[in-house]
């Protein structure tokens, strides 16, 4: 009997055969088909077991020596298999923290290679960040400092959960504070510096998300002041490595701004995410953003910005005053003058508890930037004395005119000290 080619549907040629031959062959063919299905199922099971075996060996090798970088060089041939391997590895738990940086690099590489499946590893990343926040976040800043598409996806995932968003913002604030490079060890022993500008780029990406994390609201005052201060500190000469890094960021993101201008751009993005677009527009109309970029007029623009924020909320004024005192307590000698200008504007609406700390700022201003502080006090001395910023008859209230007329080491300054 002539057999039909396998490409012809079974139903088409079965009807052409005799009834007796058909009834005799069907059980035999059905049995062969079932055997083929069983073999195929066994093959798929073996492939899955092989993948799990590779995962187990990878985890063991990485545990034995995290420096070998096995996880960092996974062959990304099958997106689903590799994602399942990473998911399973996190689900099983990380017995050795030295594995974490390599796993973060692997997730970033997977997202880079699989653009269409950007959220496939969200659960794995969140669980890893929740358990090892510092290792995950520092590695991400170190591995992808310019915050490419894959890194931006990872930051968005991290900010989507309050359990991971809060440690993320705290760490980014710490990196912002350590200009120009933040030095910290990860569990694999890496202590390569993390650029403060890398944290700014990450925040710029976060603030341009279509949604706002509730944690940003909680840390708004600190983020506001840190970015404002970075806009000032970026005016200073930067190390060559930081300039090289920034050139790479400009090429990747199409940025034309200088680092200090970019810090203000990030601050504007923060204000817009908080729905304070009117503050951004008001500063634009007064050309105050440009004034902030000049060292000689920076403190004047800071005062204008503080005035705008005073109109927004008394709560933010109190929070910013608190953060400002924390900032000044770190001994940063370059920003006392803008800080005093900021406090002059926000303090009439701030609480008396914060205002009582102002006398401690006057000696700092006088010692760090005498000439500029004296000019500022001459302009704002009346505001200090008449806005109830200082109690009537207070020593510092009486000393403001003396400060304007005296110099370092003269009685006016000594009286304040």
JSON list of C-alpha atoms in Angstrom, two decimals, residues 219-388:
[
{"chain": "A", "resi": 219, "resn": "UNK", "atom": "CA", "xyz": [12.88, 63.09, 51.42]},
{"chain": "A", "resi": 220, "resn": "UNK", "atom": "CA", "xyz": [11.96, 66.16, 49.38]},
{"chain": "A", "resi": 221, "resn": "UNK", "atom": "CA", "xyz": [13.61, 68.75, 51.65]},
{"chain": "A", "resi": 222, "resn": "UNK", "atom": "CA", "xyz": [16.93, 66.91, 51.76]},
{"chain": "A", "resi": 223, "resn": "UNK", "atom": "CA", "xyz": [16.92, 66.19, 48.03]},
{"chain": "A", "resi": 224, "resn": "UNK", "atom": "CA", "xyz": [16.13, 69.84, 47.30]},
{"chain": "A", "resi": 225, "resn": "UNK", "atom": "CA", "xyz": [19.04, 71.21, 49.34]},
{"chain": "A", "resi": 226, "resn": "UNK", "atom": "CA", "xyz": [21.56, 68.58, 48.22]},
{"chain": "A", "resi": 227, "resn": "UNK", "atom": "CA", "xyz": [20.89, 69.29, 44.56]},
{"chain": "A", "resi": 228, "resn": "UNK", "atom": "CA", "xyz": [21.01, 73.03, 45.18]},
{"chain": "A", "resi": 229, "resn": "UNK", "atom": "CA", "xyz": [24.35, 72.64, 46.92]},
{"chain": "A", "resi": 230, "resn": "UNK", "atom": "CA", "xyz": [25.69, 70.42, 44.12]},
{"chain": "A", "resi": 231, "resn": "UNK", "atom": "CA", "xyz": [24.84, 73.13, 41.60]},
{"chain": "A", "resi": 232, "resn": "UNK", "atom": "CA", "xyz": [27.22, 75.34, 43.56]},
{"chain": "A", "resi": 233, "resn": "UNK", "atom": "CA", "xyz": [30.01, 72.84, 44.20]},
{"chain": "A", "resi": 234, "resn": "UNK", "atom": "CA", "xyz": [30.08, 71.84, 40.51]},
{"chain": "A", "resi": 235, "resn": "UNK", "atom": "CA", "xyz": [31.36, 75.32, 39.70]},
{"chain": "A", "resi": 236, "resn": "UNK", "atom": "CA", "xyz": [34.71, 74.31, 41.15]},
{"chain": "A", "resi": 237, "resn": "UNK", "atom": "CA", "xyz": [37.37, 72.51, 39.16]},
{"chain": "A", "resi": 238, "resn": "UNK", "atom": "CA", "xyz": [36.57, 68.84, 38.65]},
{"chain": "A", "resi": 239, "resn": "UNK", "atom": "CA", "xyz": [39.05, 65.95, 38.56]},
{"chain": "A", "resi": 240, "resn": "UNK", "atom": "CA", "xyz": [39.89, 64.63, 35.09]},
{"chain": "A", "resi": 241, "resn": "UNK", "atom": "CA", "xyz": [38.11, 61.31, 35.70]},
{"chain": "A", "resi": 242, "resn": "UNK", "atom": "CA", "xyz": [34.89, 63.16, 36.57]},
{"chain": "A", "resi": 243, "resn": "UNK", "atom": "CA", "xyz": [35.14, 65.27, 33.41]},
{"chain": "A", "resi": 244, "resn": "UNK", "atom": "CA", "xyz": [35.66, 62.12, 31.33]},
{"chain": "A", "resi": 245, "resn": "UNK", "atom": "CA", "xyz": [32.64, 60.50, 32.94]},
{"chain": "A", "resi": 246, "resn": "UNK", "atom": "CA", "xyz": [30.50, 63.56, 32.29]},
{"chain": "A", "resi": 247, "resn": "UNK", "atom": "CA", "xyz": [31.52, 63.65, 28.62]},
{"chain": "A", "resi": 248, "resn": "UNK", "atom": "CA", "xyz": [30.29, 60.06, 28.30]},
{"chain": "A", "resi": 249, "resn": "UNK", "atom": "CA", "xyz": [26.96, 61.05, 29.91]},
{"chain": "A", "resi": 250, "resn": "UNK", "atom": "CA", "xyz": [26.57, 63.94, 27.49]},
{"chain": "A", "resi": 251, "resn": "UNK", "atom": "CA", "xyz": [27.11, 61.66, 24.50]},
{"chain": "A", "resi": 252, "resn": "UNK", "atom": "CA", "xyz": [24.77, 58.94, 25.78]},
{"chain": "A", "resi": 253, "resn": "UNK", "atom": "CA", "xyz": [21.87, 61.19, 26.81]},
{"chain": "A", "resi": 254, "resn": "UNK", "atom": "CA", "xyz": [22.37, 64.05, 24.37]},
{"chain": "A", "resi": 255, "resn": "UNK", "atom": "CA", "xyz": [23.02, 66.53, 27.17]},
{"chain": "A", "resi": 256, "resn": "UNK", "atom": "CA", "xyz": [24.48, 69.94, 26.43]},
{"chain": "A", "resi": 257, "resn": "UNK", "atom": "CA", "xyz": [24.46, 71.14, 30.02]},
{"chain": "A", "resi": 258, "resn": "UNK", "atom": "CA", "xyz": [27.46, 71.55, 32.28]},
{"chain": "A", "resi": 259, "resn": "UNK", "atom": "CA", "xyz": [27.42, 69.56, 35.54]},
{"chain": "A", "resi": 260, "resn": "UNK", "atom": "CA", "xyz": [26.19, 72.53, 37.61]},
{"chain": "A", "resi": 261, "resn": "UNK", "atom": "CA", "xyz": [23.47, 73.30, 35.09]},
{"chain": "A", "resi": 262, "resn": "UNK", "atom": "CA", "xyz": [22.50, 69.62, 35.03]},
{"chain": "A", "resi": 263, "resn": "UNK", "atom": "CA", "xyz": [22.17, 69.63, 38.83]},
{"chain": "A", "resi": 264, "resn": "UNK", "atom": "CA", "xyz": [19.67, 72.49, 38.48]},
{"chain": "A", "resi": 265, "resn": "UNK", "atom": "CA", "xyz": [17.92, 70.60, 35.68]},
{"chain": "A", "resi": 266, "resn": "UNK", "atom": "CA", "xyz": [17.53, 67.67, 38.08]},
{"chain": "A", "resi": 267, "resn": "UNK", "atom": "CA", "xyz": [16.23, 70.05, 40.76]},
{"chain": "A", "resi": 268, "resn": "UNK", "atom": "CA", "xyz": [13.64, 71.37, 38.30]},
{"chain": "A", "resi": 269, "resn": "UNK", "atom": "CA", "xyz": [12.59, 67.78, 37.53]},
{"chain": "A", "resi": 270, "resn": "UNK", "atom": "CA", "xyz": [12.14, 67.20, 41.27]},
{"chain": "A", "resi": 271, "resn": "UNK", "atom": "CA", "xyz": [9.98, 70.32, 41.62]},
{"chain": "A", "resi": 272, "resn": "UNK", "atom": "CA", "xyz": [7.87, 69.31, 38.62]},
{"chain": "A", "resi": 273, "resn": "UNK", "atom": "CA", "xyz": [7.38, 65.79, 39.99]},
{"chain": "A", "resi": 274, "resn": "UNK", "atom": "CA", "xyz": [6.19, 67.43, 43.22]},
{"chain": "A", "resi": 275, "resn": "UNK", "atom": "CA", "xyz": [3.79, 69.52, 41.07]},
{"chain": "A", "resi": 276, "resn": "UNK", "atom": "CA", "xyz": [5.55, 72.78, 41.84]},
{"chain": "A", "resi": 277, "resn": "UNK", "atom": "CA", "xyz": [5.88, 73.83, 38.20]},
{"chain": "A", "resi": 278, "resn": "UNK", "atom": "CA", "xyz": [4.88, 77.36, 39.18]},
{"chain": "A", "resi": 279, "resn": "UNK", "atom": "CA", "xyz": [8.11, 77.67, 41.20]},
{"chain": "A", "resi": 280, "resn": "UNK", "atom": "CA", "xyz": [10.15, 76.65, 38.14]},
{"chain": "A", "resi": 281, "resn": "UNK", "atom": "CA", "xyz": [8.29, 79.13, 35.94]},
{"chain": "A", "resi": 282, "resn": "UNK", "atom": "CA", "xyz": [8.58, 81.97, 38.45]},
{"chain": "A", "resi": 283, "resn": "UNK", "atom": "CA", "xyz": [12.35, 81.45, 38.69]},
{"chain": "A", "resi": 284, "resn": "UNK", "atom": "CA", "xyz": [12.52, 81.38, 34.89]},
{"chain": "A", "resi": 285, "resn": "UNK", "atom": "CA", "xyz": [10.72, 84.72, 34.61]},
{"chain": "A", "resi": 286, "resn": "UNK", "atom": "CA", "xyz": [13.17, 86.27, 37.05]},
{"chain": "A", "resi": 287, "resn": "UNK", "atom": "CA", "xyz": [16.12, 84.61, 35.28]},
{"chain": "A", "resi": 288, "resn": "UNK", "atom": "CA", "xyz": [17.11, 83.30, 38.66]},
{"chain": "A", "resi": 289, "resn": "UNK", "atom": "CA", "xyz": [18.20, 79.87, 37.38]},
{"chain": "A", "resi": 290, "resn": "UNK", "atom": "CA", "xyz": [20.97, 81.53, 35.38]},
{"chain": "A", "resi": 291, "resn": "UNK", "atom": "CA", "xyz": [21.88, 83.64, 38.41]},
{"chain": "A", "resi": 292, "resn": "UNK", "atom": "CA", "xyz": [22.35, 80.45, 40.43]},
{"chain": "A", "resi": 293, "resn": "UNK", "atom": "CA", "xyz": [25.08, 79.34, 38.00]},
{"chain": "A", "resi": 294, "resn": "UNK", "atom": "CA", "xyz": [27.30, 82.33, 38.80]},
{"chain": "A", "resi": 295, "resn": "UNK", "atom": "CA", "xyz": [29.39, 82.09, 41.96]},
{"chain": "A", "resi": 296, "resn": "UNK", "atom": "CA", "xyz": [29.19, 85.84, 42.61]},
{"chain": "A", "resi": 297, "resn": "UNK", "atom": "CA", "xyz": [25.39, 85.96, 42.47]},
{"chain": "A", "resi": 298, "resn": "UNK", "atom": "CA", "xyz": [24.59, 82.45, 43.67]},
{"chain": "A", "resi": 299, "resn": "UNK", "atom": "CA", "xyz": [23.53, 83.54, 47.16]},
{"chain": "A", "resi": 300, "resn": "UNK", "atom": "CA", "xyz": [21.12, 86.15, 45.73]},
{"chain": "A", "resi": 301, "resn": "UNK", "atom": "CA", "xyz": [19.40, 83.53, 43.59]},
{"chain": "A", "resi": 302, "resn": "UNK", "atom": "CA", "xyz": [19.27, 81.16, 46.56]},
{"chain": "A", "resi": 303, "resn": "UNK", "atom": "CA", "xyz": [17.35, 83.82, 48.45]},
{"chain": "A", "resi": 304, "resn": "UNK", "atom": "CA", "xyz": [14.88, 84.17, 45.55]},
{"chain": "A", "resi": 305, "resn": "UNK", "atom": "CA", "xyz": [14.37, 80.41, 45.45]},
{"chain": "A", "resi": 306, "resn": "UNK", "atom": "CA", "xyz": [13.87, 80.30, 49.21]},
{"chain": "A", "resi": 307, "resn": "UNK", "atom": "CA", "xyz": [11.23, 83.02, 48.90]},
{"chain": "A", "resi": 308, "resn": "UNK", "atom": "CA", "xyz": [9.37, 80.94, 46.32]},
{"chain": "A", "resi": 309, "resn": "UNK", "atom": "CA", "xyz": [9.50, 77.88, 48.53]},
{"chain": "A", "resi": 310, "resn": "UNK", "atom": "CA", "xyz": [8.25, 79.90, 51.50]},
{"chain": "A", "resi": 311, "resn": "UNK", "atom": "CA", "xyz": [5.10, 80.61, 49.50]},
{"chain": "A", "resi": 312, "resn": "UNK", "atom": "CA", "xyz": [4.62, 76.92, 48.79]},
{"chain": "A", "resi": 313, "resn": "UNK", "atom": "CA", "xyz": [4.53, 75.39, 52.27]},
{"chain": "A", "resi": 314, "resn": "UNK", "atom": "CA", "xyz": [5.53, 76.17, 55.83]},
{"chain": "A", "resi": 315, "resn": "UNK", "atom": "CA", "xyz": [6.14, 72.44, 56.33]},
{"chain": "A", "resi": 316, "resn": "UNK", "atom": "CA", "xyz": [8.84, 72.39, 53.68]},
{"chain": "A", "resi": 317, "resn": "UNK", "atom": "CA", "xyz": [10.43, 75.49, 55.20]},
{"chain": "A", "resi": 318, "resn": "UNK", "atom": "CA", "xyz": [10.78, 73.79, 58.57]},
{"chain": "A", "resi": 319, "resn": "UNK", "atom": "CA", "xyz": [12.16, 70.65, 56.98]},
{"chain": "A", "resi": 320, "resn": "UNK", "atom": "CA", "xyz": [14.64, 72.57, 54.85]},
{"chain": "A", "resi": 321, "resn": "UNK", "atom": "CA", "xyz": [15.84, 74.58, 57.84]},
{"chain": "A", "resi": 322, "resn": "UNK", "atom": "CA", "xyz": [16.51, 71.33, 59.68]},
{"chain": "A", "resi": 323, "resn": "UNK", "atom": "CA", "xyz": [18.37, 69.81, 56.71]},
{"chain": "A", "resi": 324, "resn": "UNK", "atom": "CA", "xyz": [20.30, 73.03, 56.25]},
{"chain": "A", "resi": 325, "resn": "UNK", "atom": "CA", "xyz": [21.65, 72.94, 59.80]},
{"chain": "A", "resi": 326, "resn": "UNK", "atom": "CA", "xyz": [22.67, 69.32, 59.27]},
{"chain": "A", "resi": 327, "resn": "UNK", "atom": "CA", "xyz": [24.47, 70.33, 56.10]},
{"chain": "A", "resi": 328, "resn": "UNK", "atom": "CA", "xyz": [26.32, 73.17, 57.78]},
{"chain": "A", "resi": 329, "resn": "UNK", "atom": "CA", "xyz": [27.27, 71.02, 60.76]},
{"chain": "A", "resi": 330, "resn": "UNK", "atom": "CA", "xyz": [29.44, 68.96, 58.40]},
{"chain": "A", "resi": 331, "resn": "UNK", "atom": "CA", "xyz": [31.89, 71.85, 58.18]},
{"chain": "A", "resi": 332, "resn": "UNK", "atom": "CA", "xyz": [31.29, 72.75, 54.52]},
{"chain": "A", "resi": 333, "resn": "UNK", "atom": "CA", "xyz": [32.93, 76.17, 54.44]},
{"chain": "A", "resi": 334, "resn": "UNK", "atom": "CA", "xyz": [31.91, 77.17, 50.91]},
{"chain": "A", "resi": 335, "resn": "UNK", "atom": "CA", "xyz": [28.18, 77.41, 51.38]},
{"chain": "A", "resi": 336, "resn": "UNK", "atom": "CA", "xyz": [27.56, 79.30, 54.61]},
{"chain": "A", "resi": 337, "resn": "UNK", "atom": "CA", "xyz": [26.72, 82.53, 52.79]},
{"chain": "A", "resi": 338, "resn": "UNK", "atom": "CA", "xyz": [24.00, 81.01, 50.55]},
{"chain": "A", "resi": 339, "resn": "UNK", "atom": "CA", "xyz": [22.77, 79.11, 53.61]},
{"chain": "A", "resi": 340, "resn": "UNK", "atom": "CA", "xyz": [22.34, 82.31, 55.59]},
{"chain": "A", "resi": 341, "resn": "UNK", "atom": "CA", "xyz": [20.54, 83.91, 52.65]},
{"chain": "A", "resi": 342, "resn": "UNK", "atom": "CA", "xyz": [18.20, 80.93, 52.49]},
{"chain": "A", "resi": 343, "resn": "UNK", "atom": "CA", "xyz": [17.51, 81.05, 56.23]},
{"chain": "A", "resi": 344, "resn": "UNK", "atom": "CA", "xyz": [16.77, 84.76, 56.15]},
{"chain": "A", "resi": 345, "resn": "UNK", "atom": "CA", "xyz": [13.88, 84.03, 53.78]},
{"chain": "A", "resi": 346, "resn": "UNK", "atom": "CA", "xyz": [12.45, 80.86, 55.25]},
{"chain": "A", "resi": 347, "resn": "UNK", "atom": "CA", "xyz": [12.97, 81.57, 58.94]},
{"chain": "A", "resi": 348, "resn": "UNK", "atom": "CA", "xyz": [10.00, 83.93, 59.45]},
{"chain": "A", "resi": 349, "resn": "UNK", "atom": "CA", "xyz": [7.82, 80.94, 58.68]},
{"chain": "A", "resi": 350, "resn": "UNK", "atom": "CA", "xyz": [9.99, 78.33, 60.38]},
{"chain": "A", "resi": 351, "resn": "UNK", "atom": "CA", "xyz": [9.57, 77.21, 63.96]},
{"chain": "A", "resi": 352, "resn": "UNK", "atom": "CA", "xyz": [11.26, 78.94, 66.86]},
{"chain": "A", "resi": 353, "resn": "UNK", "atom": "CA", "xyz": [13.22, 75.79, 67.60]},
{"chain": "A", "resi": 354, "resn": "UNK", "atom": "CA", "xyz": [15.13, 76.10, 64.34]},
{"chain": "A", "resi": 355, "resn": "UNK", "atom": "CA", "xyz": [15.49, 79.88, 64.63]},
{"chain": "A", "resi": 356, "resn": "UNK", "atom": "CA", "xyz": [17.23, 79.52, 67.97]},
{"chain": "A", "resi": 357, "resn": "UNK", "atom": "CA", "xyz": [20.12, 77.82, 66.15]},
{"chain": "A", "resi": 358, "resn": "UNK", "atom": "CA", "xyz": [20.84, 80.82, 63.91]},
{"chain": "A", "resi": 359, "resn": "UNK", "atom": "CA", "xyz": [23.38, 82.53, 66.24]},
{"chain": "A", "resi": 360, "resn": "UNK", "atom": "CA", "xyz": [25.71, 79.58, 65.73]},
{"chain": "A", "resi": 361, "resn": "UNK", "atom": "CA", "xyz": [25.77, 80.30, 61.99]},
{"chain": "A", "resi": 362, "resn": "UNK", "atom": "CA", "xyz": [27.02, 83.88, 62.26]},
{"chain": "A", "resi": 363, "resn": "UNK", "atom": "CA", "xyz": [30.58, 83.03, 63.37]},
{"chain": "A", "resi": 364, "resn": "UNK", "atom": "CA", "xyz": [30.75, 80.38, 60.62]},
{"chain": "A", "resi": 365, "resn": "UNK", "atom": "CA", "xyz": [29.78, 82.92, 57.99]},
{"chain": "A", "resi": 366, "resn": "UNK", "atom": "CA", "xyz": [32.19, 85.51, 59.30]},
{"chain": "A", "resi": 367, "resn": "UNK", "atom": "CA", "xyz": [35.10, 83.09, 59.52]},
{"chain": "A", "resi": 368, "resn": "UNK", "atom": "CA", "xyz": [34.62, 81.36, 56.17]},
{"chain": "A", "resi": 369, "resn": "UNK", "atom": "CA", "xyz": [33.64, 84.19, 53.85]},
{"chain": "A", "resi": 370, "resn": "UNK", "atom": "CA", "xyz": [34.16, 87.44, 55.70]},
{"chain": "A", "resi": 371, "resn": "UNK", "atom": "CA", "xyz": [33.97, 89.97, 52.90]},
{"chain": "A", "resi": 372, "resn": "UNK", "atom": "CA", "xyz": [30.95, 88.44, 51.24]},
{"chain": "A", "resi": 373, "resn": "UNK", "atom": "CA", "xyz": [29.17, 87.88, 54.54]},
{"chain": "A", "resi": 374, "resn": "UNK", "atom": "CA", "xyz": [29.77, 91.47, 55.58]},
{"chain": "A", "resi": 375, "resn": "UNK", "atom": "CA", "xyz": [28.25, 92.70, 52.31]},
{"chain": "A", "resi": 376, "resn": "UNK", "atom": "CA", "xyz": [25.27, 90.42, 52.76]},
{"chain": "A", "resi": 377, "resn": "UNK", "atom": "CA", "xyz": [24.69, 91.49, 56.35]},
{"chain": "A", "resi": 378, "resn": "UNK", "atom": "CA", "xyz": [24.81, 95.14, 55.33]},
{"chain": "A", "resi": 379, "resn": "UNK", "atom": "CA", "xyz": [22.04, 94.41, 52.82]},
{"chain": "A", "resi": 380, "resn": "UNK", "atom": "CA", "xyz": [19.99, 92.08, 54.99]},
{"chain": "A", "resi": 381, "resn": "UNK", "atom": "CA", "xyz": [20.79, 93.27, 58.48]},
{"chain": "A", "resi": 382, "resn": "UNK", "atom": "CA", "xyz": [17.53, 95.15, 58.73]},
{"chain": "A", "resi": 383, "resn": "UNK", "atom": "CA", "xyz": [15.62, 92.03, 57.70]},
{"chain": "A", "resi": 384, "resn": "UNK", "atom": "CA", "xyz": [17.38, 90.03, 60.39]},
{"chain": "A", "resi": 385, "resn": "UNK", "atom": "CA", "xyz": [16.45, 92.52, 63.08]},
{"chain": "A", "resi": 386, "resn": "UNK", "atom": "CA", "xyz": [12.92, 93.44, 61.99]},
{"chain": "A", "resi": 387, "resn": "UNK", "atom": "CA", "xyz": [11.50, 90.14, 60.73]},
{"chain": "A", "resi": 388, "resn": "UNK", "atom": "CA", "xyz": [11.53, 88.63, 64.25]}
]
